[in-house]
Tab-separated table of N, CA and C in Angstrom:
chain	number	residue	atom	x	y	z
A	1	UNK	N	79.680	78.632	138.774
A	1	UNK	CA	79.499	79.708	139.745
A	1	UNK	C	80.645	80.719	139.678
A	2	UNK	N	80.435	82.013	139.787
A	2	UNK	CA	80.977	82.967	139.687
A	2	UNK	C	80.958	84.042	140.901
A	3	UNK	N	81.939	84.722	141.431
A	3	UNK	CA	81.854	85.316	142.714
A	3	UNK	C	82.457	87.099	142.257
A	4	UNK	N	81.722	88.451	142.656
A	4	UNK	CA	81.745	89.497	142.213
A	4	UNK	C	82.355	90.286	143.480
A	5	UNK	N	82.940	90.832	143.620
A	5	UNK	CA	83.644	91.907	145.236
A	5	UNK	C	83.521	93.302	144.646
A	6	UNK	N	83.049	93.744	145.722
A	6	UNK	CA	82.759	95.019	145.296
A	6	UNK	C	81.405	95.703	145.691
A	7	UNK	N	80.814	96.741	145.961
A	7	UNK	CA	79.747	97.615	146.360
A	7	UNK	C	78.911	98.428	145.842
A	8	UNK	N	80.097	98.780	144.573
A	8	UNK	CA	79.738	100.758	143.770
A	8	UNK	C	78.686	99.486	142.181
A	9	UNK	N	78.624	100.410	141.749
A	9	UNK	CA	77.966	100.480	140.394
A	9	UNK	C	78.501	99.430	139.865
A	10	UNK	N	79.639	99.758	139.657
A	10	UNK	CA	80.314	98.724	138.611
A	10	UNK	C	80.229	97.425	139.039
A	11	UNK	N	80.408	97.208	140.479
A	11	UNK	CA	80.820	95.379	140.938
A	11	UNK	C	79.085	95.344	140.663
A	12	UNK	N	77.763	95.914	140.865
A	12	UNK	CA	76.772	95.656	140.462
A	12	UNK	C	76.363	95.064	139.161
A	13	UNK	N	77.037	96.224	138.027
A	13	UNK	CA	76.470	95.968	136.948
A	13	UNK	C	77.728	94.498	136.177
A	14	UNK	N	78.426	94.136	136.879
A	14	UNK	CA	79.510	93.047	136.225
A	14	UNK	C	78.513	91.842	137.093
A	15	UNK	N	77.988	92.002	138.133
A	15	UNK	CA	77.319	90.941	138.783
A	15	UNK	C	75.745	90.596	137.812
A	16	UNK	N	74.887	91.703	137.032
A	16	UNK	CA	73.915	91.454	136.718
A	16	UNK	C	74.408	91.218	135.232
A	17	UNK	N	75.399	91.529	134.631
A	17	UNK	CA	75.696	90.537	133.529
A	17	UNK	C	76.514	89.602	133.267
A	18	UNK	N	77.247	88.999	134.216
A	18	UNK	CA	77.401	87.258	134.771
A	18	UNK	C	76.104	86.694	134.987
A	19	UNK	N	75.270	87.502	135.652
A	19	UNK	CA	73.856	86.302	136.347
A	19	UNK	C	73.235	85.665	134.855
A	20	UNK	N	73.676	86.677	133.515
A	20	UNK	CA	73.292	85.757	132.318
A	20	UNK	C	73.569	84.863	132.266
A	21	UNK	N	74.667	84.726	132.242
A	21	UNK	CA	75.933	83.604	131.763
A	21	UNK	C	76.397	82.540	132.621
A	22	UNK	N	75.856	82.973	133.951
A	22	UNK	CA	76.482	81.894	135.192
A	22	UNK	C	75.266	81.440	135.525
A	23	UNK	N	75.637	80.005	136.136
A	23	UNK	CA	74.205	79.224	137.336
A	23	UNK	C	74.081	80.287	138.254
A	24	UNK	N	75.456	80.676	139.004
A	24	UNK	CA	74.974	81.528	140.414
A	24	UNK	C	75.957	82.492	140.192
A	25	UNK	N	75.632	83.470	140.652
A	25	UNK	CA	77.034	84.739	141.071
A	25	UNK	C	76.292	84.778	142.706
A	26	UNK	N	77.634	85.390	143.399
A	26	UNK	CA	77.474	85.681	144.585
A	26	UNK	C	78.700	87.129	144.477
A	27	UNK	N	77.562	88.010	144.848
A	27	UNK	CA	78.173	89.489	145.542
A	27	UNK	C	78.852	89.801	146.531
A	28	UNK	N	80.232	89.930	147.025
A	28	UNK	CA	80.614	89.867	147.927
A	28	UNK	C	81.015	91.546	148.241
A	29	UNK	N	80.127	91.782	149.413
A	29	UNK	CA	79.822	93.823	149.659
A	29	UNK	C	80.373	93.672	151.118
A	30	UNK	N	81.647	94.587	150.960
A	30	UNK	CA	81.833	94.939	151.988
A	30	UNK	C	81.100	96.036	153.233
A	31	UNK	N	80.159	96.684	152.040
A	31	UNK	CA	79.256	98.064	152.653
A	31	UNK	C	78.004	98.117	151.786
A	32	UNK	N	77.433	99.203	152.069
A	32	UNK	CA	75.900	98.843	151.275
A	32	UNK	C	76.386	99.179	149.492
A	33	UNK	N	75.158	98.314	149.365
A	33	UNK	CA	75.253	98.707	147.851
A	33	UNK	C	75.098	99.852	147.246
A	34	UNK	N	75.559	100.520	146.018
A	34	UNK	CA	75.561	102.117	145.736
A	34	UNK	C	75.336	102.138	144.520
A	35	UNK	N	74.189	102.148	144.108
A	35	UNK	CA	74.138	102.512	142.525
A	35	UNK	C	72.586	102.579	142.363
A	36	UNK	N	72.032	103.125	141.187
A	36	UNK	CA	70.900	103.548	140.454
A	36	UNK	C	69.650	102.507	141.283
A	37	UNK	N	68.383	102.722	142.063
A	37	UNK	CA	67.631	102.276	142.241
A	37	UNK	C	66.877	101.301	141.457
A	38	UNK	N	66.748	101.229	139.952
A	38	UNK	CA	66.541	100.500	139.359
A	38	UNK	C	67.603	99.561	138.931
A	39	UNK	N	68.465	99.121	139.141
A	39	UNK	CA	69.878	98.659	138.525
A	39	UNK	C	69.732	97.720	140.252
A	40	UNK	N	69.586	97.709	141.037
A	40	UNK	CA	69.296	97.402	142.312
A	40	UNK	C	68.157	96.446	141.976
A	41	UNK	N	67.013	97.280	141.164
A	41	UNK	CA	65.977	96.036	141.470
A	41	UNK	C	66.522	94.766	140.281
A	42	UNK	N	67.231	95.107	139.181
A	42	UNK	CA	67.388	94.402	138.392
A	42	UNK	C	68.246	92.970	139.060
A	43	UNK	N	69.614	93.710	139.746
A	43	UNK	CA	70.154	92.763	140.926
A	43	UNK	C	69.116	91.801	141.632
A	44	UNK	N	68.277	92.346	142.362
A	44	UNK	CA	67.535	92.086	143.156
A	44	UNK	C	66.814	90.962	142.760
A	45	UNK	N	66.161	91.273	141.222
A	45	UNK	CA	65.228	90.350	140.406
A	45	UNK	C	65.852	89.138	139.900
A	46	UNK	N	67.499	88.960	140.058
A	46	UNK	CA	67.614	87.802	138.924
A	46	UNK	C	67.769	86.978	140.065
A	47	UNK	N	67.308	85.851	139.487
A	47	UNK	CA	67.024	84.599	140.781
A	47	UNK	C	68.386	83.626	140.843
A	48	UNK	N	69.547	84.320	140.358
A	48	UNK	CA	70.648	83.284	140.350
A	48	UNK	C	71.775	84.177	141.128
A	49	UNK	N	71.369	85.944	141.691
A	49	UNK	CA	72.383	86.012	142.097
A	49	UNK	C	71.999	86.329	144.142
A	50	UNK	N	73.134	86.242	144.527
A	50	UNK	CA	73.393	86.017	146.181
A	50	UNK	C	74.156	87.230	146.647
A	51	UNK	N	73.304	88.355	146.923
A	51	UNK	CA	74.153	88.852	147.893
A	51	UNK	C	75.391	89.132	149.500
A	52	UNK	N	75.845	88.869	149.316
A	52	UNK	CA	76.782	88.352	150.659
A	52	UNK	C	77.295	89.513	151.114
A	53	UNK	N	77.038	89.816	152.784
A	53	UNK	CA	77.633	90.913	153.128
A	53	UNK	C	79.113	90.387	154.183
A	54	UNK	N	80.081	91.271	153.716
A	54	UNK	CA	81.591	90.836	154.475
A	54	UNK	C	82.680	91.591	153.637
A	55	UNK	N	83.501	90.842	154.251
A	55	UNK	CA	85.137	91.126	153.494
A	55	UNK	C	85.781	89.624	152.822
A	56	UNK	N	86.280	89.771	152.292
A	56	UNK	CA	87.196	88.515	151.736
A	56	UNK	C	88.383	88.237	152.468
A	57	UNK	N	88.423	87.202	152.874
A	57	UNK	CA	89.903	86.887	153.997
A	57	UNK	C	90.675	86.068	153.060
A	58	UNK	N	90.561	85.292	152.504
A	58	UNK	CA	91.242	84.584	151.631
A	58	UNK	C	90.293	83.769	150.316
A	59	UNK	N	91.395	83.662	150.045
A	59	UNK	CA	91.268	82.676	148.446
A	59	UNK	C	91.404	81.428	148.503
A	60	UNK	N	91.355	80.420	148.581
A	60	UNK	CA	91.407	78.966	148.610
A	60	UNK	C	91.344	78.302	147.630
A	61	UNK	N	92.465	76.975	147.406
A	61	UNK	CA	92.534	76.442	145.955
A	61	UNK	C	94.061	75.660	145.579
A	62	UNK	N	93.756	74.298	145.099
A	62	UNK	CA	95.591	74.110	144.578
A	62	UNK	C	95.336	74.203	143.515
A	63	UNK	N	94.459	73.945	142.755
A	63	UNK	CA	94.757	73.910	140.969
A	63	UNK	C	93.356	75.080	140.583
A	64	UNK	N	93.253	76.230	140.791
A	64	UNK	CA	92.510	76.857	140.413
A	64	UNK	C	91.585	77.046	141.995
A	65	UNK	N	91.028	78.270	141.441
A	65	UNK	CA	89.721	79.117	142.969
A	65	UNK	C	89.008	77.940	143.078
A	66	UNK	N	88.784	77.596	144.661
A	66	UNK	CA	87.901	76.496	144.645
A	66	UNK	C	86.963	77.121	146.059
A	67	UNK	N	87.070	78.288	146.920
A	67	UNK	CA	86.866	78.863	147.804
A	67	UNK	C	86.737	80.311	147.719
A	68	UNK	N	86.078	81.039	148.513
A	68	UNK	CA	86.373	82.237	148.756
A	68	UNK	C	85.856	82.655	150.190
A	69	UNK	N	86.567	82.843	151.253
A	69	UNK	CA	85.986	82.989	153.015
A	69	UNK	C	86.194	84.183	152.765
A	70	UNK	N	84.812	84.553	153.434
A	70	UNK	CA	83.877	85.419	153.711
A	70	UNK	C	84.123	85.747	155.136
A	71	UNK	N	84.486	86.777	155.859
A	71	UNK	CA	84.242	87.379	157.418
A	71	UNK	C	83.014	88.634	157.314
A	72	UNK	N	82.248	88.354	158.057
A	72	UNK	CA	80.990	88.997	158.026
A	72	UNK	C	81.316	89.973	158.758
A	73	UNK	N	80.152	91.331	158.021
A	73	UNK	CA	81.086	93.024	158.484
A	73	UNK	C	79.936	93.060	159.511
């Protein structure tokens, strides 16, 4: 599993080409999403990724990311 931050285009299009490569990505959007309507449905369509709406409060982990808390916007 893989976790993406970010809203604009780019945290989109790095999220829909992890969803190749990963079991799950999860999107973490602080605000709405912003990019190309079709690039949206492509997001939309892959069945491994999770949109999450919030901010990131912390990182969690002793030997490597094992967390990421989420505060909902």
């Amino acid at each position: 599993p893989v976790a993406v931050a970010g809203h604009d285009a780019w945290a989109i299009e790095e999220a829909i080409e992890l969803a190749g490569h990963a079991s799950e990505v999860t999107l973490i959007a602080e605000a709405a999403l912003v990019a190309a309507d079709d690039r949206l449905g492509v997001l939309r369509g892959a069945g491994n990724v999770t949109v999450v709406e919030g901010r990131i409060v912390k990182l969690e982990g002793s030997d490597g990311l094992e967390a990421v808390r989420v505060r909902g916007s």
